[in-house]
GROMACS .gro file of C-alpha atoms in nm:
model
  286
    1MET     CA    1   0.994  -5.512 -12.949
    2ASN     CA    2   0.608  -5.416 -12.952
    3PRO     CA    3   0.405  -5.654 -13.130
    4ALA     CA    4   0.173  -5.343 -13.188
    5HIS     CA    5   0.394  -5.179 -13.314
    6VAL     CA    6   0.548  -5.470 -13.558
    7VAL     CA    7   0.205  -5.472 -13.715
    8ASP     CA    8   0.177  -5.123 -13.788
    9VAL     CA    9   0.519  -5.109 -13.939
   10THR     CA   10   0.444  -5.421 -14.150
   11ARG     CA   11   0.129  -5.216 -14.286
   12ALA     CA   12   0.245  -4.896 -14.377
   13GLN     CA   13   0.572  -5.114 -14.557
   14LEU     CA   14   0.314  -5.312 -14.751
   15PHE     CA   15   0.157  -4.980 -14.805
   16ALA     CA   16   0.456  -4.821 -14.933
   17MET     CA   17   0.555  -5.130 -15.152
   18VAL     CA   18   0.327  -5.179 -15.342
   19ARG     CA   19   0.308  -4.813 -15.493
   20ARG     CA   20   0.719  -4.853 -15.583
   21PRO     CA   21   0.775  -4.940 -15.926
   22ALA     CA   22   1.085  -5.110 -15.826
   23ALA     CA   23   0.830  -5.381 -15.634
   24TRP     CA   24   0.659  -5.432 -15.939
   25THR     CA   25   0.916  -5.457 -16.183
   26ILE     CA   26   1.050  -5.743 -16.000
   27VAL     CA   27   0.710  -5.903 -15.962
   28ALA     CA   28   0.694  -5.835 -16.353
   29ALA     CA   29   1.046  -5.967 -16.423
   30MET     CA   30   0.948  -6.289 -16.231
   31ILE     CA   31   0.608  -6.362 -16.427
   32VAL     CA   32   0.822  -6.269 -16.752
   33LEU     CA   33   1.050  -6.504 -16.699
   34ASN     CA   34   0.816  -6.769 -16.584
   35GLN     CA   35   0.600  -6.757 -16.873
   36VAL     CA   36   0.875  -6.734 -17.159
   37PHE     CA   37   1.072  -7.039 -17.029
   38SER     CA   38   0.789  -7.258 -16.870
   39PHE     CA   39   0.525  -7.209 -17.108
   40LEU     CA   40   0.581  -7.004 -17.422
   41ILE     CA   41   0.966  -7.157 -17.548
   42PRO     CA   42   0.833  -7.553 -17.496
   43TYR     CA   43   0.536  -7.458 -17.667
   44LEU     CA   44   0.642  -7.330 -17.980
   45SER     CA   45   0.907  -7.594 -17.999
   46TYR     CA   46   0.635  -7.847 -18.007
   47ARG     CA   47   0.451  -7.657 -18.241
   48SER     CA   48   0.744  -7.636 -18.467
   49SER     CA   49   0.825  -8.000 -18.393
   50ASP     CA   50   1.215  -7.881 -18.366
   51PRO     CA   51   1.287  -7.928 -17.973
   52SER     CA   52   1.661  -7.864 -18.039
   53GLY     CA   53   1.658  -7.507 -17.984
   54PHE     CA   54   1.528  -7.566 -17.629
   55ASP     CA   55   1.607  -7.945 -17.525
   56ALA     CA   56   1.759  -8.107 -17.764
   57GLY     CA   57   1.656  -8.470 -17.551
   58SER     CA   58   1.327  -8.393 -17.538
   59THR     CA   59   1.070  -8.520 -17.827
   60PRO     CA   60   0.767  -8.248 -17.907
   61ALA     CA   61   0.507  -8.488 -17.715
   62GLU     CA   62   0.742  -8.457 -17.373
   63LEU     CA   63   0.755  -8.077 -17.441
   64LEU     CA   64   0.399  -8.098 -17.453
   65GLU     CA   65   0.324  -8.301 -17.172
   66GLY     CA   66   0.545  -8.074 -16.971
   67THR     CA   67   0.387  -7.758 -17.054
   68LEU     CA   68   0.076  -7.910 -16.882
   69PRO     CA   69  -0.132  -7.855 -16.562
   70ALA     CA   70   0.020  -8.194 -16.401
   71GLN     CA   71   0.323  -8.033 -16.410
   72ILE     CA   72   0.264  -7.707 -16.256
   73VAL     CA   73   0.476  -7.718 -15.925
   74THR     CA   74   0.760  -7.801 -16.190
   75ASN     CA   75   0.696  -7.521 -16.381
   76THR     CA   76   0.650  -7.242 -16.162
   77LEU     CA   77   0.943  -7.317 -15.942
   78GLY     CA   78   1.224  -7.389 -16.207
   79GLY     CA   79   1.319  -7.068 -16.210
   80PHE     CA   80   1.357  -7.017 -15.815
   81PRO     CA   81   1.695  -7.146 -15.700
   82VAL     CA   82   1.854  -6.915 -15.937
   83PHE     CA   83   1.670  -6.627 -16.142
   84ALA     CA   84   1.387  -6.563 -15.905
   85GLY     CA   85   1.588  -6.631 -15.660
   86ALA     CA   86   1.832  -6.338 -15.742
   87LEU     CA   87   1.565  -6.085 -15.783
   88ALA     CA   88   1.393  -6.188 -15.461
   89LEU     CA   89   1.776  -6.112 -15.320
   90ALA     CA   90   1.721  -5.765 -15.530
   91PHE     CA   91   1.379  -5.718 -15.354
   92GLY     CA   92   1.481  -5.751 -14.999
   93ALA     CA   93   1.767  -5.536 -15.059
   94VAL     CA   94   1.584  -5.215 -15.174
   95VAL     CA   95   1.291  -5.282 -14.942
   96LEU     CA   96   1.547  -5.243 -14.638
   97GLY     CA   97   1.868  -5.034 -14.840
   98SER     CA   98   1.642  -4.741 -14.981
   99GLU     CA   99   1.568  -4.638 -14.612
  100TYR     CA  100   1.931  -4.573 -14.617
  101GLY     CA  101   1.950  -4.389 -14.940
  102TRP     CA  102   1.649  -4.187 -14.893
  103GLY     CA  103   1.781  -4.090 -14.569
  104THR     CA  104   1.416  -4.177 -14.382
  105PHE     CA  105   1.574  -4.479 -14.156
  106LYS     CA  106   1.643  -4.187 -13.902
  107THR     CA  107   1.346  -4.023 -13.945
  108ILE     CA  108   1.175  -4.399 -13.876
  109VAL     CA  109   1.376  -4.493 -13.572
  110THR     CA  110   1.286  -4.165 -13.391
  111GLN     CA  111   0.952  -4.214 -13.387
  112ARG     CA  112   0.752  -4.447 -13.131
  113PRO     CA  113   0.872  -4.811 -13.282
  114SER     CA  114   1.173  -4.907 -13.162
  115ARG     CA  115   1.479  -5.026 -13.409
  116LEU     CA  116   1.371  -5.400 -13.392
  117SER     CA  117   1.029  -5.318 -13.423
  118VAL     CA  118   1.108  -5.176 -13.728
  119LEU     CA  119   1.330  -5.434 -13.881
  120ALA     CA  120   1.095  -5.734 -13.809
  121GLY     CA  121   0.792  -5.537 -13.941
  122GLN     CA  122   0.965  -5.470 -14.257
  123MET     CA  123   1.096  -5.823 -14.275
  124LEU     CA  124   0.724  -5.912 -14.233
  125ALA     CA  125   0.618  -5.722 -14.504
  126VAL     CA  126   0.911  -5.876 -14.778
  127VAL     CA  127   0.802  -6.224 -14.656
  128THR     CA  128   0.391  -6.140 -14.697
  129PHE     CA  129   0.444  -5.973 -15.098
  130LEU     CA  130   0.657  -6.236 -15.184
  131ALA     CA  131   0.403  -6.496 -15.081
  132ALA     CA  132   0.161  -6.329 -15.255
  133THR     CA  133   0.377  -6.353 -15.586
  134VAL     CA  134   0.427  -6.698 -15.527
  135ALA     CA  135   0.073  -6.756 -15.527
  136VAL     CA  136   0.020  -6.519 -15.840
  137LEU     CA  137   0.291  -6.694 -15.995
  138PHE     CA  138   0.099  -7.050 -15.924
  139VAL     CA  139  -0.237  -6.915 -16.049
  140LEU     CA  140  -0.103  -6.768 -16.385
  141SER     CA  141   0.118  -7.096 -16.437
  142GLY     CA  142  -0.218  -7.269 -16.370
  143ALA     CA  143  -0.397  -7.071 -16.622
  144THR     CA  144  -0.173  -7.078 -16.906
  145SER     CA  145  -0.125  -7.453 -16.854
  146THR     CA  146  -0.473  -7.523 -16.847
  147ALA     CA  147  -0.539  -7.301 -17.205
  148ILE     CA  148  -0.302  -7.492 -17.356
  149ALA     CA  149  -0.426  -7.811 -17.251
  150LEU     CA  150  -0.778  -7.744 -17.365
  151ALA     CA  151  -0.634  -7.590 -17.688
  152GLU     CA  152  -0.412  -7.924 -17.801
  153GLY     CA  153  -0.700  -8.165 -17.617
  154GLU     CA  154  -0.521  -8.294 -17.319
  155SER     CA  155  -0.569  -8.352 -16.948
  156ALA     CA  156  -0.613  -8.013 -16.762
  157ALA     CA  157  -0.635  -8.201 -16.417
  158LEU     CA  158  -0.400  -8.078 -16.161
  159PRO     CA  159  -0.163  -8.218 -15.875
  160GLY     CA  160  -0.295  -8.321 -15.560
  161PHE     CA  161  -0.336  -8.024 -15.325
  162GLY     CA  162  -0.055  -8.187 -15.116
  163HIS     CA  163   0.165  -8.120 -15.374
  164LEU     CA  164   0.059  -7.821 -15.486
  165ALA     CA  165   0.091  -7.688 -15.113
  166ALA     CA  166   0.450  -7.855 -15.054
  167GLY     CA  167   0.551  -7.653 -15.422
  168TYR     CA  168   0.389  -7.322 -15.244
  169VAL     CA  169   0.567  -7.347 -14.917
  170GLY     CA  170   0.851  -7.468 -15.098
  171GLY     CA  171   0.893  -7.168 -15.339
  172VAL     CA  172   0.796  -6.955 -14.998
  173LEU     CA  173   1.080  -7.051 -14.811
  174VAL     CA  174   1.388  -7.024 -15.108
  175LEU     CA  175   1.270  -6.673 -15.185
  176THR     CA  176   1.246  -6.557 -14.825
  177ALA     CA  177   1.590  -6.718 -14.822
  178TRP     CA  178   1.707  -6.481 -15.093
  179ALA     CA  179   1.532  -6.203 -14.995
  180GLY     CA  180   1.701  -6.236 -14.620
  181ILE     CA  181   2.003  -6.257 -14.756
  182GLY     CA  182   1.956  -5.937 -14.983
  183ALA     CA  183   1.800  -5.752 -14.683
  184ALA     CA  184   2.049  -5.822 -14.428
  185LEU     CA  185   2.348  -5.706 -14.692
  186SER     CA  186   2.162  -5.366 -14.751
  187VAL     CA  187   2.147  -5.353 -14.368
  188ALA     CA  188   2.505  -5.381 -14.354
  189LEU     CA  189   2.612  -5.212 -14.559
  190ARG     CA  190   2.321  -4.888 -14.575
  191SER     CA  191   2.299  -4.926 -14.924
  192VAL     CA  192   2.095  -5.047 -15.273
  193ALA     CA  193   2.306  -5.078 -15.562
  194LEU     CA  194   2.642  -5.229 -15.385
  195PRO     CA  195   2.429  -5.556 -15.198
  196VAL     CA  196   2.231  -5.593 -15.505
  197GLY     CA  197   2.548  -5.619 -15.747
  198LEU     CA  198   2.755  -5.856 -15.490
  199GLY     CA  199   2.417  -6.053 -15.438
  200VAL     CA  200   2.342  -6.133 -15.841
  201VAL     CA  201   2.745  -6.203 -15.885
  202TRP     CA  202   2.708  -6.465 -15.633
  203ALA     CA  203   2.364  -6.612 -15.703
  204LEU     CA  204   2.467  -6.650 -16.097
  205GLY     CA  205   2.861  -6.689 -16.092
  206ILE     CA  206   3.029  -6.786 -15.802
  207GLU     CA  207   2.777  -7.028 -15.675
  208ASN     CA  208   2.827  -7.188 -16.017
  209LEU     CA  209   3.184  -7.152 -16.046
  210VAL     CA  210   3.243  -7.361 -15.675
  211SER     CA  211   2.985  -7.627 -15.827
  212ALA     CA  212   3.140  -7.668 -16.142
  213MET     CA  213   3.457  -7.691 -15.953
  214ALA     CA  214   3.377  -7.906 -15.671
  215ARG     CA  215   3.178  -8.158 -15.901
  216THR     CA  216   3.470  -8.160 -16.170
  217MET     CA  217   3.811  -8.150 -15.998
  218LEU     CA  218   3.812  -8.025 -15.664
  219SER     CA  219   3.598  -8.242 -15.441
  220ALA     CA  220   3.706  -8.080 -15.111
  221LEU     CA  221   3.503  -7.780 -15.239
  222GLU     CA  222   3.192  -8.024 -15.161
  223PRO     CA  223   3.117  -7.957 -14.791
  224LEU     CA  224   3.084  -7.531 -14.885
  225ARG     CA  225   2.870  -7.697 -15.207
  226ASP     CA  226   2.669  -7.822 -14.979
  227VAL     CA  227   2.596  -7.518 -14.773
  228LEU     CA  228   2.565  -7.291 -15.012
  229PRO     CA  229   2.182  -7.074 -15.058
  230GLY     CA  230   2.133  -7.159 -15.452
  231VAL     CA  231   2.253  -7.508 -15.406
  232ASN     CA  232   1.980  -7.628 -15.160
  233ALA     CA  233   1.706  -7.424 -15.283
  234GLY     CA  234   1.800  -7.632 -15.622
  235SER     CA  235   1.789  -7.963 -15.399
  236LEU     CA  236   1.470  -7.820 -15.261
  237VAL     CA  237   1.284  -7.742 -15.588
  238ALA     CA  238   1.429  -8.117 -15.707
  239ALA     CA  239   1.301  -8.288 -15.462
  240LEU     CA  240   0.967  -8.102 -15.449
  241THR     CA  241   0.920  -8.210 -15.859
  242PRO     CA  242   1.030  -8.550 -15.855
  243ASP     CA  243   0.818  -8.643 -16.139
  244ARG     CA  244   0.923  -8.350 -16.393
  245ILE     CA  245   0.967  -8.382 -16.745
  246GLY     CA  246   1.274  -8.344 -16.981
  247SER     CA  247   1.534  -8.158 -16.858
  248PRO     CA  248   1.589  -7.982 -16.545
  249ALA     CA  249   1.587  -7.575 -16.518
  250PRO     CA  250   1.940  -7.375 -16.437
  251GLY     CA  251   2.019  -7.478 -16.060
  252VAL     CA  252   1.791  -7.736 -16.039
  253ALA     CA  253   1.945  -8.054 -15.900
  254GLU     CA  254   1.942  -8.308 -15.623
  255THR     CA  255   2.277  -8.198 -15.464
  256VAL     CA  256   2.158  -8.271 -15.111
  257SER     CA  257   1.859  -8.422 -14.977
  258GLY     CA  258   1.495  -8.250 -14.909
  259THR     CA  259   1.516  -8.260 -14.568
  260GLN     CA  260   1.848  -8.101 -14.558
  261ALA     CA  261   1.790  -7.849 -14.784
  262VAL     CA  262   1.455  -7.721 -14.596
  263THR     CA  263   1.702  -7.728 -14.274
  264THR     CA  264   1.969  -7.458 -14.456
  265LEU     CA  265   1.708  -7.240 -14.618
  266LEU     CA  266   1.610  -7.213 -14.253
  267VAL     CA  267   1.906  -7.165 -14.112
  268TYR     CA  268   1.962  -6.875 -14.342
  269VAL     CA  269   1.674  -6.707 -14.291
  270VAL     CA  270   1.727  -6.686 -13.904
  271LEU     CA  271   2.080  -6.570 -13.984
  272ALA     CA  272   1.980  -6.337 -14.214
  273ALA     CA  273   1.737  -6.194 -13.983
  274GLY     CA  274   1.976  -6.189 -13.664
  275LEU     CA  275   2.239  -6.019 -13.888
  276ALA     CA  276   2.028  -5.750 -14.022
  277ALA     CA  277   1.883  -5.714 -13.616
  278TRP     CA  278   2.258  -5.691 -13.490
  279PHE     CA  279   2.398  -5.456 -13.771
  280ASN     CA  280   2.062  -5.229 -13.713
  281GLN     CA  281   2.120  -5.199 -13.338
  282ARG     CA  282   2.446  -5.145 -13.375
  283ARG     CA  283   2.486  -4.836 -13.622
  284ASP     CA  284   2.437  -4.506 -13.587
  285VAL     CA  285   2.100  -4.363 -13.764
  286ALA     CA  286   2.335  -4.098 -13.968
   0.00000   0.00000   0.00000
């Protein structure tokens, strides 16, 4: 694997990625979900003094406090374990799997870069794009929460730099793990639709089912639950947002420790990259 070739592939992939409607559709979906559920609905509930439709356990004052800049990490990362994670999985599958659907993979690997260089460049481009997306989400959350604070005469003070940095890195790790799973599935199955379908069903359905069963009726499933990607993503977000106000977002729960969550998500990133490389090297280009 030639580092210069990896850099060239990364640049080429980013060039193509920013011109693909699918990439921007996924980013737009993340932004809309974040703004609507973290700010718009809570703020409208506060203004109407009727939180029963959104968070019946919170008072209007708590709803307002939950939209202020001090809660920027909580509001930005709240949807990452489930909804943004599923979108990141789809993004990883789209970026790598589309080369098989378009028939361009065999054209790429018959040129100078090796298969591993191509794969490494594609994965690095995915991580770079997601890191930029997380930064955009933090900036937009800061802008919206600051506007609410100024409109309501509340404090616009942001959390400390350390808290923001930890939240940013944690968010990138969560989305990278999900995107890596999508990328590995797309390389293994050489398609986009099936990996996206399987991943979304897993993220939104099967994980919730396993977690519910382990919590209520079948404790033998707890070891399995504790290594699931969504459970560890939710545990990491919970560890990064100990001062959150009101009910946690779906999927955010302190099931395992923050350290275990980070370790498990890193293992998923490494395993996803390893499996993608294995299938990439051993599959026919046809």
